[in-house]
Short mmCIF file of C-alpha atoms in Angstrom, two decimals:
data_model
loop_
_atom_site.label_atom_id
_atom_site.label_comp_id
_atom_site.label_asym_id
_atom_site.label_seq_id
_atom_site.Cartn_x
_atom_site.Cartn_y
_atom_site.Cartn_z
CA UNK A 106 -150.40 -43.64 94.96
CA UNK A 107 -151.43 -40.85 92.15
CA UNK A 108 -155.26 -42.64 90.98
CA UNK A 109 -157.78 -41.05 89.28
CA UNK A 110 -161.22 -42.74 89.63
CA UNK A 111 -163.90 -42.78 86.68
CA UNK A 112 -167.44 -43.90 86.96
CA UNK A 113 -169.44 -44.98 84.10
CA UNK A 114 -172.78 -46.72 82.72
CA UNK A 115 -174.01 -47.91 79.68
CA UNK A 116 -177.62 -48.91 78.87
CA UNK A 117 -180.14 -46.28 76.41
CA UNK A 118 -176.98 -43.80 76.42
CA UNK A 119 -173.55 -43.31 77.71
CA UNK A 120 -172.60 -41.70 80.40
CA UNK A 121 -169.66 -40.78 82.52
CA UNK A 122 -168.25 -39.02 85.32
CA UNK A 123 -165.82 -36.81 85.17
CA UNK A 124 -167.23 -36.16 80.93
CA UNK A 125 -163.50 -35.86 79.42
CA UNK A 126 -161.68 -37.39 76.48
CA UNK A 127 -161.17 -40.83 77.73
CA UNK A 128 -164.90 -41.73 77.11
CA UNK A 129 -164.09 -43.13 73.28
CA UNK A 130 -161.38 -45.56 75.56
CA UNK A 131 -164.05 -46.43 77.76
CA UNK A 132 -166.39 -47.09 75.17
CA UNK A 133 -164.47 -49.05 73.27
CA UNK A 134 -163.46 -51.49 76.57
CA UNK A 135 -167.31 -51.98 76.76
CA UNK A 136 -167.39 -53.26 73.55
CA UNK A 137 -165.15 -56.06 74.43
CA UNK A 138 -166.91 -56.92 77.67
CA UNK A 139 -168.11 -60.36 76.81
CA UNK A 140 -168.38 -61.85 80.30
CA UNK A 141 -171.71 -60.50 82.99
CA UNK A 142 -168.78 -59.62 85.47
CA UNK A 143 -165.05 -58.78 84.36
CA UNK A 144 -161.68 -56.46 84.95
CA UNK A 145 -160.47 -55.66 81.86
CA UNK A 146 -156.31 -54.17 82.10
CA UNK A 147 -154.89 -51.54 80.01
CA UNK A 148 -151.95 -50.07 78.94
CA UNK A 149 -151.35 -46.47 77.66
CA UNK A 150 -147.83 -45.23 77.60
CA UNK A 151 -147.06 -44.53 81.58
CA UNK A 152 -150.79 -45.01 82.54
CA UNK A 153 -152.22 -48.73 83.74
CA UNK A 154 -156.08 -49.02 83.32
CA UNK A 155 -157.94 -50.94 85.84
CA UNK A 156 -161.92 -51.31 85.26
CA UNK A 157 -164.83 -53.13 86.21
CA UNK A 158 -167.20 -53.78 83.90
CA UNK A 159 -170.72 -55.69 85.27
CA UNK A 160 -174.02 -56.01 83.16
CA UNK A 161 -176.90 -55.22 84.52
CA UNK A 162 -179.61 -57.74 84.97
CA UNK A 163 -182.25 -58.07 82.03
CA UNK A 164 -181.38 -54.80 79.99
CA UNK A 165 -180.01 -54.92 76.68
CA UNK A 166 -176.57 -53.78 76.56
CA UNK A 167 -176.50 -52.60 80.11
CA UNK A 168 -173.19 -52.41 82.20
CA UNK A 169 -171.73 -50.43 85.10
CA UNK A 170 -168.38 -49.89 85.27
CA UNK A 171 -165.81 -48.27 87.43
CA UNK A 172 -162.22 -47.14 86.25
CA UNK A 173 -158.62 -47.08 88.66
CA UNK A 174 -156.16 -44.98 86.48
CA UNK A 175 -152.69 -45.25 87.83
CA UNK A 176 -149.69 -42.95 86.47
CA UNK A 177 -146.49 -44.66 86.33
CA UNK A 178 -147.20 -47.81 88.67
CA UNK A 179 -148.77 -50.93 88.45
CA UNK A 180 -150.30 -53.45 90.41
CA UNK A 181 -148.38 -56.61 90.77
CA UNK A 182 -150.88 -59.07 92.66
CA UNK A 183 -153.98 -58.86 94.72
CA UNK A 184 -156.20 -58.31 91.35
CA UNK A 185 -158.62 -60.47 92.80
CA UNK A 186 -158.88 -58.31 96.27
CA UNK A 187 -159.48 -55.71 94.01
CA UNK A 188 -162.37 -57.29 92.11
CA UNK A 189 -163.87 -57.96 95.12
CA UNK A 190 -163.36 -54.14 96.15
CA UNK A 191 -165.48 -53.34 93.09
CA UNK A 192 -168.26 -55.76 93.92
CA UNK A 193 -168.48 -53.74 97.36
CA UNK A 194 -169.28 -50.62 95.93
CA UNK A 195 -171.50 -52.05 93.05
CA UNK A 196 -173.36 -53.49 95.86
CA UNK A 197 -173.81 -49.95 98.05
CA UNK A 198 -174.70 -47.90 94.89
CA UNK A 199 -177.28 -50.73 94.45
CA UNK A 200 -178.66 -50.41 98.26
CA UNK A 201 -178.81 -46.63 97.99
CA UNK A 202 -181.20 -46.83 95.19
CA UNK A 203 -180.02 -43.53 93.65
CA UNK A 204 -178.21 -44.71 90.61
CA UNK A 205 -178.96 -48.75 90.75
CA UNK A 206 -181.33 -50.10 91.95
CA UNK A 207 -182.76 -54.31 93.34
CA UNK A 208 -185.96 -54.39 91.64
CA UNK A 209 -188.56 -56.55 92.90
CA UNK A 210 -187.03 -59.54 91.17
CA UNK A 211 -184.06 -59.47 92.45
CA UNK A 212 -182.34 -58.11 89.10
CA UNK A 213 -179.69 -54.80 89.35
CA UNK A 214 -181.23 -52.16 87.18
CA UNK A 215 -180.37 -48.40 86.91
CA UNK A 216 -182.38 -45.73 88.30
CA UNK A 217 -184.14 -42.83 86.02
CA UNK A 218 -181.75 -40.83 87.66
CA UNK A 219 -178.94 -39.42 84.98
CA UNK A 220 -175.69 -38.39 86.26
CA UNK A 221 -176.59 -35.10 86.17
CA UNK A 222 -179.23 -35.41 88.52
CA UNK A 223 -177.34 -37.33 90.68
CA UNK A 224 -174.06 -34.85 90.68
CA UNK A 225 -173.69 -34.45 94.83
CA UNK A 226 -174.18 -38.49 95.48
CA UNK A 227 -171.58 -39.14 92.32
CA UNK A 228 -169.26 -36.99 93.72
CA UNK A 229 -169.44 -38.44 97.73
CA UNK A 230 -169.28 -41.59 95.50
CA UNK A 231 -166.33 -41.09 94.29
CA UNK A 232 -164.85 -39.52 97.28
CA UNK A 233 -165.58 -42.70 99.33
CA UNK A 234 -164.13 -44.95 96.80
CA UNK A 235 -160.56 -42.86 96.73
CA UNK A 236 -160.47 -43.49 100.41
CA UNK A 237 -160.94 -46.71 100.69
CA UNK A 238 -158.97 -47.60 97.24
CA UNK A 239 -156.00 -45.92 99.55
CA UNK A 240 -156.23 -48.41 102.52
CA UNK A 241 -156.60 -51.55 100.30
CA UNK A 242 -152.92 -51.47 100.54
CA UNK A 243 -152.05 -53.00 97.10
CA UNK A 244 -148.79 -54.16 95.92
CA UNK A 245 -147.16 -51.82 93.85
CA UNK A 246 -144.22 -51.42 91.24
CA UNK A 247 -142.78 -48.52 88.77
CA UNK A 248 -143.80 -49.38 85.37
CA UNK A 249 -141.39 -51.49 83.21
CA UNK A 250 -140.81 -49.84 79.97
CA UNK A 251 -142.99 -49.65 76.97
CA UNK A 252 -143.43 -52.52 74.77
CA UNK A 253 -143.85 -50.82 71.07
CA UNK A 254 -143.97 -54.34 69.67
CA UNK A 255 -147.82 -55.39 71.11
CA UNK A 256 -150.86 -55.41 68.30
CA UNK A 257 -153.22 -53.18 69.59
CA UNK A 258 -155.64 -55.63 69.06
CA UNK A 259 -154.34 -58.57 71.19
CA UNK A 260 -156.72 -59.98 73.61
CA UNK A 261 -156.20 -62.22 76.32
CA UNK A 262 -158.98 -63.95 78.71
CA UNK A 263 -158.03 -64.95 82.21
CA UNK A 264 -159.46 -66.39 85.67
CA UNK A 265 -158.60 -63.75 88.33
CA UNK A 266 -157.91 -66.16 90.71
CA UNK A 267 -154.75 -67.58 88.67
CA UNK A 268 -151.29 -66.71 89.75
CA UNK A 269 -150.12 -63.76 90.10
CA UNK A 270 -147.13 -64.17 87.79
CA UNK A 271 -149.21 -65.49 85.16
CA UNK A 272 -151.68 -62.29 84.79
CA UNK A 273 -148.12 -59.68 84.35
CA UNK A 274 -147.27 -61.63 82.11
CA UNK A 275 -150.48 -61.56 79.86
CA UNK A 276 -151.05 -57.70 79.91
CA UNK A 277 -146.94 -57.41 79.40
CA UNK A 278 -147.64 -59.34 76.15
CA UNK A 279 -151.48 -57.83 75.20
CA UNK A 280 -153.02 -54.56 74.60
CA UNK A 281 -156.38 -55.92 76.81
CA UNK A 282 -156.58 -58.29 79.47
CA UNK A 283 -160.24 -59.55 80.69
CA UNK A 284 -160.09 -60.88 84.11
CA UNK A 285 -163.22 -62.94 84.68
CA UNK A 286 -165.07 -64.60 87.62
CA UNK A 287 -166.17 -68.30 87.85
CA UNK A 288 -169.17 -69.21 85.78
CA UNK A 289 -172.38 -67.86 87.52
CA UNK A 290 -170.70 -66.49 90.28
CA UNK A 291 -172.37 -63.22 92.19
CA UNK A 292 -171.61 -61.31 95.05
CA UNK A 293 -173.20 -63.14 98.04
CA UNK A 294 -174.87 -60.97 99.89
CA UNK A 295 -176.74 -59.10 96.26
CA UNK A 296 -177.46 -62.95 95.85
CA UNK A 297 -179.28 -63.91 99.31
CA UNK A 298 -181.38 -61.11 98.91
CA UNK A 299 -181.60 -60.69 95.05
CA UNK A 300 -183.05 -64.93 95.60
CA UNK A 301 -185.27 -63.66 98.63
CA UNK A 302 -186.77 -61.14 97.05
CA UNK A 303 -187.69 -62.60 93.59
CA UNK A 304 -189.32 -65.85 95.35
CA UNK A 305 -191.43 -63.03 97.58
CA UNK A 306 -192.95 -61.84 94.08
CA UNK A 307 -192.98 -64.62 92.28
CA UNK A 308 -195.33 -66.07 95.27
CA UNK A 309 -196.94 -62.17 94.94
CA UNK A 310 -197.43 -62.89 91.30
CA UNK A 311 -198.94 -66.20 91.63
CA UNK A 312 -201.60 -65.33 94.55
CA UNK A 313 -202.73 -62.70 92.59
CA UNK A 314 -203.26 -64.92 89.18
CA UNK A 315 -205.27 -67.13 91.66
CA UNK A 316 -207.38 -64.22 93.20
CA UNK A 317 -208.20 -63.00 89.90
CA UNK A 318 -209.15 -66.23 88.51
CA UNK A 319 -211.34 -67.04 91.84
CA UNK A 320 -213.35 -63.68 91.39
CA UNK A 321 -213.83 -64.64 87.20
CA UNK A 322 -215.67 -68.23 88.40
CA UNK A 323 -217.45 -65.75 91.44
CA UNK A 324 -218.83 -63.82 88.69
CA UNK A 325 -219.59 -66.36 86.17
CA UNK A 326 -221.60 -68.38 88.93
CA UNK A 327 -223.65 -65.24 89.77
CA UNK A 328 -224.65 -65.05 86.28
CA UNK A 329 -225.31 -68.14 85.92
CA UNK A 330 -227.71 -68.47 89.11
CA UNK A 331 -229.30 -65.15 87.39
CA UNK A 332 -230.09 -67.33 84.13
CA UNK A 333 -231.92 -70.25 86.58
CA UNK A 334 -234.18 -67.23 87.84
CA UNK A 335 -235.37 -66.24 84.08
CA UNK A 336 -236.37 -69.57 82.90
CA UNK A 337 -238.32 -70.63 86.36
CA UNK A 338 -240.47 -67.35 85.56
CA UNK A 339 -240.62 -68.14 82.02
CA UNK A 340 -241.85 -71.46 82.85
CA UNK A 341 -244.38 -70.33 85.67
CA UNK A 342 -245.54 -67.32 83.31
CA UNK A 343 -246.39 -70.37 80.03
CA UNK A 344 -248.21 -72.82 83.24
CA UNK A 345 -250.30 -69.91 83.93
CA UNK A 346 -251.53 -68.55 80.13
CA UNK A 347 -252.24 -72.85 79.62
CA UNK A 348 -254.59 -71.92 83.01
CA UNK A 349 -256.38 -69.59 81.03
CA UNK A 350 -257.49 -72.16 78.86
CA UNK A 351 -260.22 -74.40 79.41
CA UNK A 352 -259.16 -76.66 76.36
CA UNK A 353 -255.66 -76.64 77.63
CA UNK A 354 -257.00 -78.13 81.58
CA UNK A 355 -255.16 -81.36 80.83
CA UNK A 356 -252.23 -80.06 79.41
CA UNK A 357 -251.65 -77.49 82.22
CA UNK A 358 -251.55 -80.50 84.99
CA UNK A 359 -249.22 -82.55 83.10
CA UNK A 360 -247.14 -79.09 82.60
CA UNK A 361 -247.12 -78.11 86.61
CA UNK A 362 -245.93 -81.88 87.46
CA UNK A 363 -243.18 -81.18 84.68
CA UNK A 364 -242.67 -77.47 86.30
CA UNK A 365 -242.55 -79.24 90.12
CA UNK A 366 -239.95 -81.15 89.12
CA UNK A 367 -238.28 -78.91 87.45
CA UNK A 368 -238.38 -76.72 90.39
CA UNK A 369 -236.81 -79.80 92.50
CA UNK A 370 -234.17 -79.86 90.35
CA UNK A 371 -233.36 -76.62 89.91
CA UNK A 372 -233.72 -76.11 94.00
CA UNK A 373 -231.06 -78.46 94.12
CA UNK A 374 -229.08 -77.04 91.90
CA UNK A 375 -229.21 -73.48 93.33
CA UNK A 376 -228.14 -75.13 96.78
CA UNK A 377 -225.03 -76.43 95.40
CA UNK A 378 -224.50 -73.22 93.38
CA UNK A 379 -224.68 -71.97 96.75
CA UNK A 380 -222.21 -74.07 98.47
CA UNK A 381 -220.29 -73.74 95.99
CA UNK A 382 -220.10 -70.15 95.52
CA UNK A 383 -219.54 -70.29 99.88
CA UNK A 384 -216.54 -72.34 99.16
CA UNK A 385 -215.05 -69.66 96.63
CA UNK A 386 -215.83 -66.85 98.58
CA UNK A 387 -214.00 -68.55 101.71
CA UNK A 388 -211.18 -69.58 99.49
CA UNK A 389 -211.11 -65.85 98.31
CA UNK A 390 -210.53 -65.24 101.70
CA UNK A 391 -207.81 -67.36 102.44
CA UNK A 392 -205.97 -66.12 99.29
CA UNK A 393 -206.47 -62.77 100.19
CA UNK A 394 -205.05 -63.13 103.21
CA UNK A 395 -202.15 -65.18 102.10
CA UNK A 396 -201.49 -62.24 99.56
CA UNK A 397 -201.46 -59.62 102.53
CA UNK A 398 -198.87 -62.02 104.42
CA UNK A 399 -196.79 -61.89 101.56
CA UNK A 400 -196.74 -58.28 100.92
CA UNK A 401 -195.47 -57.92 104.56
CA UNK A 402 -192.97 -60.49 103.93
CA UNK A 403 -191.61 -58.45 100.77
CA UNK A 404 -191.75 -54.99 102.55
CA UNK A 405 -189.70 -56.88 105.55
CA UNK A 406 -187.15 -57.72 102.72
CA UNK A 407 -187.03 -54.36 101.48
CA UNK A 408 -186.50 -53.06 105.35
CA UNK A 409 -183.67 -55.14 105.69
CA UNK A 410 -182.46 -53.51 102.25
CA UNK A 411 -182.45 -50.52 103.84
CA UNK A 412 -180.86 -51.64 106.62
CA UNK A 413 -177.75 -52.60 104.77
CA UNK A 414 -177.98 -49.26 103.03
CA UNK A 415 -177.40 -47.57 106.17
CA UNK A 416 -174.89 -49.83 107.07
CA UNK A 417 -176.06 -51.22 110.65
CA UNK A 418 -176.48 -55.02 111.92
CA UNK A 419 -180.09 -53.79 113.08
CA UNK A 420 -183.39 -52.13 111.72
CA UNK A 421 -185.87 -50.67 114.08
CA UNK A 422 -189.24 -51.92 113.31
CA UNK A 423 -191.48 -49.57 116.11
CA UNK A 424 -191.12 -47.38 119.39
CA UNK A 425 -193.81 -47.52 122.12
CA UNK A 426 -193.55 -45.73 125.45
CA UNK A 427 -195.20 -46.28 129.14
CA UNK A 428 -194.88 -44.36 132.63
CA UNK A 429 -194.82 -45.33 135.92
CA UNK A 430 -194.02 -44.10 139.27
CA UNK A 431 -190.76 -46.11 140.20
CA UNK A 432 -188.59 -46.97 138.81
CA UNK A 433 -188.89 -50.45 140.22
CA UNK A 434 -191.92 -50.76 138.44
CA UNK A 435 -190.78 -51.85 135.03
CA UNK A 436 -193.68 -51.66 132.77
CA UNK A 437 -194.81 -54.94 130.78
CA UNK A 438 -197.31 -52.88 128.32
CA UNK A 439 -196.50 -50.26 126.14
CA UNK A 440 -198.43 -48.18 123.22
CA UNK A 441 -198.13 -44.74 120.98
CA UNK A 442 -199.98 -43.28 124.47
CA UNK A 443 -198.70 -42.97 128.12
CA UNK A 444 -200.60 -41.44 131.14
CA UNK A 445 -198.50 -38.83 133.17
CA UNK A 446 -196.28 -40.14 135.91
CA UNK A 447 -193.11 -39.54 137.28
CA UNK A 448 -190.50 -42.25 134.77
CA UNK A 449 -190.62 -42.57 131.44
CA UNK A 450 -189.82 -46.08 129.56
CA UNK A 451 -189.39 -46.35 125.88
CA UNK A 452 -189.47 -49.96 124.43
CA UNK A 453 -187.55 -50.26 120.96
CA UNK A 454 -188.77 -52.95 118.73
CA UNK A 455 -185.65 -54.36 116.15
CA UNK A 456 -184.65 -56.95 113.49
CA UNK A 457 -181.34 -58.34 113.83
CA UNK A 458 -179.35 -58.14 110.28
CA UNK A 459 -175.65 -59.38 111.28
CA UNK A 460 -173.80 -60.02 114.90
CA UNK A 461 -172.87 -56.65 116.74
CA UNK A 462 -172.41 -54.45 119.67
CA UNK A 463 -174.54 -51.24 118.98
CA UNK A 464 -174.17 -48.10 120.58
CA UNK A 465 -177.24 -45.93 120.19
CA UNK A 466 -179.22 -42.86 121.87
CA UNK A 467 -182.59 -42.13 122.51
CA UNK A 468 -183.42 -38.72 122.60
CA UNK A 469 -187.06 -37.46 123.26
CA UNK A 470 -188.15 -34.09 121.98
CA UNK A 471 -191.37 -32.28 123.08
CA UNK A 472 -193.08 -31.17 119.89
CA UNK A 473 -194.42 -27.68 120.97
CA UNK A 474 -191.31 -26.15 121.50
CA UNK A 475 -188.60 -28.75 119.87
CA UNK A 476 -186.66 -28.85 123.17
CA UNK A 477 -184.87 -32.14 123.47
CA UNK A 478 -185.97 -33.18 127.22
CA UNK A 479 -184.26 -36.11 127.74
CA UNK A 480 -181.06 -37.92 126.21
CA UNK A 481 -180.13 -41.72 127.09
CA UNK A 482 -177.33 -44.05 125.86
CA UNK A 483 -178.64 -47.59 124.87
CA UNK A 484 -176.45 -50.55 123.87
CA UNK A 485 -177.50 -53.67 122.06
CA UNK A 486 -176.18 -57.25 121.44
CA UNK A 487 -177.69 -58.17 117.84
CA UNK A 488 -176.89 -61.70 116.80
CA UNK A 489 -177.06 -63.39 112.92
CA UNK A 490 -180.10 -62.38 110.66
CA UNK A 491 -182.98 -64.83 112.01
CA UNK A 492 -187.08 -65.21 112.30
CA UNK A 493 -188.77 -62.62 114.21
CA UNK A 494 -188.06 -59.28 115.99
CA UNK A 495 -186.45 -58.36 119.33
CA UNK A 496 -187.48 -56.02 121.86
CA UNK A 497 -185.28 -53.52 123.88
CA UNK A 498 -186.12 -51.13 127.00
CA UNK A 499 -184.51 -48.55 128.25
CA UNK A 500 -183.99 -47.66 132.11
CA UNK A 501 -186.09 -45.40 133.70
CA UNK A 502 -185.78 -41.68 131.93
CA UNK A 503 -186.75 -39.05 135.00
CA UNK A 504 -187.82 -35.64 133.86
CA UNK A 505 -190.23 -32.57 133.80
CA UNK A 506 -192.91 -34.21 132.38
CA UNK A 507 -196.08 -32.55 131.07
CA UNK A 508 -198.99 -33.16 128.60
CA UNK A 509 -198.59 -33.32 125.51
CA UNK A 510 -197.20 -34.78 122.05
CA UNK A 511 -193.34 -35.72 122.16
CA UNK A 512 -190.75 -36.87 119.47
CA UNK A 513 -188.83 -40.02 119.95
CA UNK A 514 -185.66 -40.57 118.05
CA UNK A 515 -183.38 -43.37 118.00
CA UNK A 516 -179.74 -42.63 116.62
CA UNK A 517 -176.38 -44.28 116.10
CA UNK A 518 -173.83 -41.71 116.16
CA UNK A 519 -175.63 -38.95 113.39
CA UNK A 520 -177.86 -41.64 111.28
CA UNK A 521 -181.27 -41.32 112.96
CA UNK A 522 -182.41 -45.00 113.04
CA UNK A 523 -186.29 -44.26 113.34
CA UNK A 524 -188.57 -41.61 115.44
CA UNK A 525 -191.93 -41.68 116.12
CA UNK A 526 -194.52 -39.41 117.67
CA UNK A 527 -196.24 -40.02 121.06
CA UNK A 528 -198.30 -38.58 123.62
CA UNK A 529 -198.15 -38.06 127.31
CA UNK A 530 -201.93 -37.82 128.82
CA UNK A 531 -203.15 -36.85 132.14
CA UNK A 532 -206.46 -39.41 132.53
CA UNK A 533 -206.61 -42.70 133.30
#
């Protein structure tokens, strides 16, 4: 299969990768790209275009698109396998984050990144897609001759899931065919957690409006109690001039029963400006610590992002060690800190993402000299994404163990996992 591969996007400014002479084609397919998701077919002498066009969420005129250029040979079915193909690696350059990224609503968006910038990932990019473009194993034909008679302008709109027979047909008898998805249909799995994470900050959004609006009525209350301290000296300062006076006797004890219960009143009135400003200030509370459960919620969304960016059914949330003599003594406590013994245990905390068998390793490194120490295989059964985390320990790892700080990494095959630092102490 002879395929040349073409990456694109569209939003301030074009650009494209390899830069050659077909950008003023690809251009010009964007311009009929109607639909949010679409593969548009072309036809140009003894060369078949194949590209995906998909608008990016909330920008004006934004689109990604990726092109399939085949020379002399065309596909005869599977279009929407293909589609699907395209959605895949929309969806990875999303999770990377170089190029596209999931911003906190859930929307696609692209990066600041150019493609210049991003020249080595581009180029893996397209690597990767060549490969696995080979092993789709499409069905194939040699190119039927030429039709000279076809306006250049003709335009046909399909479903890609109608037959087969139906689409050759169509871009035998047009110069552009748009294959388009259902209304409102998405990839599923950009979906889940485009959904997930735009309720996270629209909940984020909405505890914040509260908070701020809590502290406003704080604030006005405080001036308010403030005001309710000036007049009561006002008041006391005019009962004691009238004191002063001898012709003003009479007045001054009809003024202090008018100041005492004015003072009553305004005693009570600072109580429940009191209790009330208690009640905000414990509300503030509760908000505030509503807000903080929600921010962990969101960066638990975004780990599991990155989880799917590295492509594993797990993400591994901590590492804590312990020692013991025996290694019949399996430890039920672990921490950043172990005191010196004979066996080390490391305890792996995880979030299960999809249903797997995963080989990893755990290798410990001692930090003064960057020696690894000690290397142990480690297999775990994750199930579906759930609730919660899981914890994993690993058997008894004997060694030369001294004082000091060591590095703990967990890896599957070359992708380190997670590592973290912790130290071996000789007190107890």
């Amino acid at each position: 299969m002879n395929t040349t591969i073409y990456l694109f996007s569209s939003t301030l400014s074009y650009e494209q990768y390899p830069n050659d002479s077909t950008s003023r084609l690809f251009q010009g397919l964007l311009s009929r790209a109607e639909a949010p998701e679409q593969l548009l077919i072309h036809r140009e002498g003894d060369l078949v275009y194949y590209v995906y066009i998909r608008a990016l969420g909330e920008e004006p005129k934004g689109f990604w698109g990726v092109s399939f250029i085949l020379n002399g040979e065309h596909l005869i079915g599977a279009f929407e396998k293909l589609m699907k193909f395209c959605e895949q690696q929309l969806r990875y350059v999303a999770l990377q984050g170089d190029l596209l990224q999931l911003d906190d609503y859930g929307n696609i968006r692209r990066t600041n990144s150019t493609f210049h910038d991003q020249l080595p990932f581009i180029e893996s990019l397209v690597h990767k897609i060549r490969k696995q473009f080979s092993g789709l194993d499409l069905p194939l034909a040699l190119l039927p001759p030429t039709n000279y008679g076809i306006d250049r302008r003709s335009f046909s709109r399909l479903s890609v899931s109608e037959q087969d027979v139906d689409i050759l047909r169509a871009v035998e008898s047009h110069a552009i065919v748009a294959l388009l998805q259902a209304k409102d249909y998405e990839d599923p799995l950009l979906r889940r957690y485009g959904e997930q994470l735009r309720c996270l900050a629209i909940e984020r959004d909405d505890l914040k409006k509260r908070c701020e609006e809590l502290q406003s009525s704080y604030c006005a209350l405080n001036r308010q109690k403030k005001q309710y301290k000036k007049v009561m000296f006002l008041s006391l300062l005019t009962a004691f001039i009238l004191c002063l006076s001898s012709v003003g006797f009479f007045v001054f004890r009809y003024h202090l029963r008018s100041l005492r219960q004015d003072a009553l009143e305004q005693s009570s009135q600072n109580k429940k400006l009191t209790a009330q400003n208690e009640r905000l200030e414990q509300s503030n509370q509760e908000l505030s610590s509503s807000y903080a459960q929600e921010q962990r919620k969101h960066e638990e969304a975004r780990s599991l992002l990155d989880g799917l960016t590295q492509g594993m059914p797990l993400v591994v949330r901590g590492i804590e060690v312990a020692m013991t003599s025996q290694t019949s003594e399996v430890p039920t406590s672990f921490s950043s800190k172990a005191h010196l013994d004979r066996y080390l245990w490391v305890a792996i905390e995880y979030k299960e993402i999809e249903e797997a068998l995963v080989d990893l390793q755990v290798e410990v490194y001692r930090r003064e000299d960057n020696i690894r120490v000690a290397s142990i295989p480690l297999s775990v059964q994750t199930l579906m994404l759930g609730e919660g985390s899981r914890k994993v320990v690993t058997p008894a790892i004997s060694g030369d163990w001294i004082e000091g700080e060591y590095e703990i990494e967990v890896r599957s095959g070359e992708v380190v996992l997670s590592s973290k630092r912790v130290y071996i102490d000789s007190y107890r």
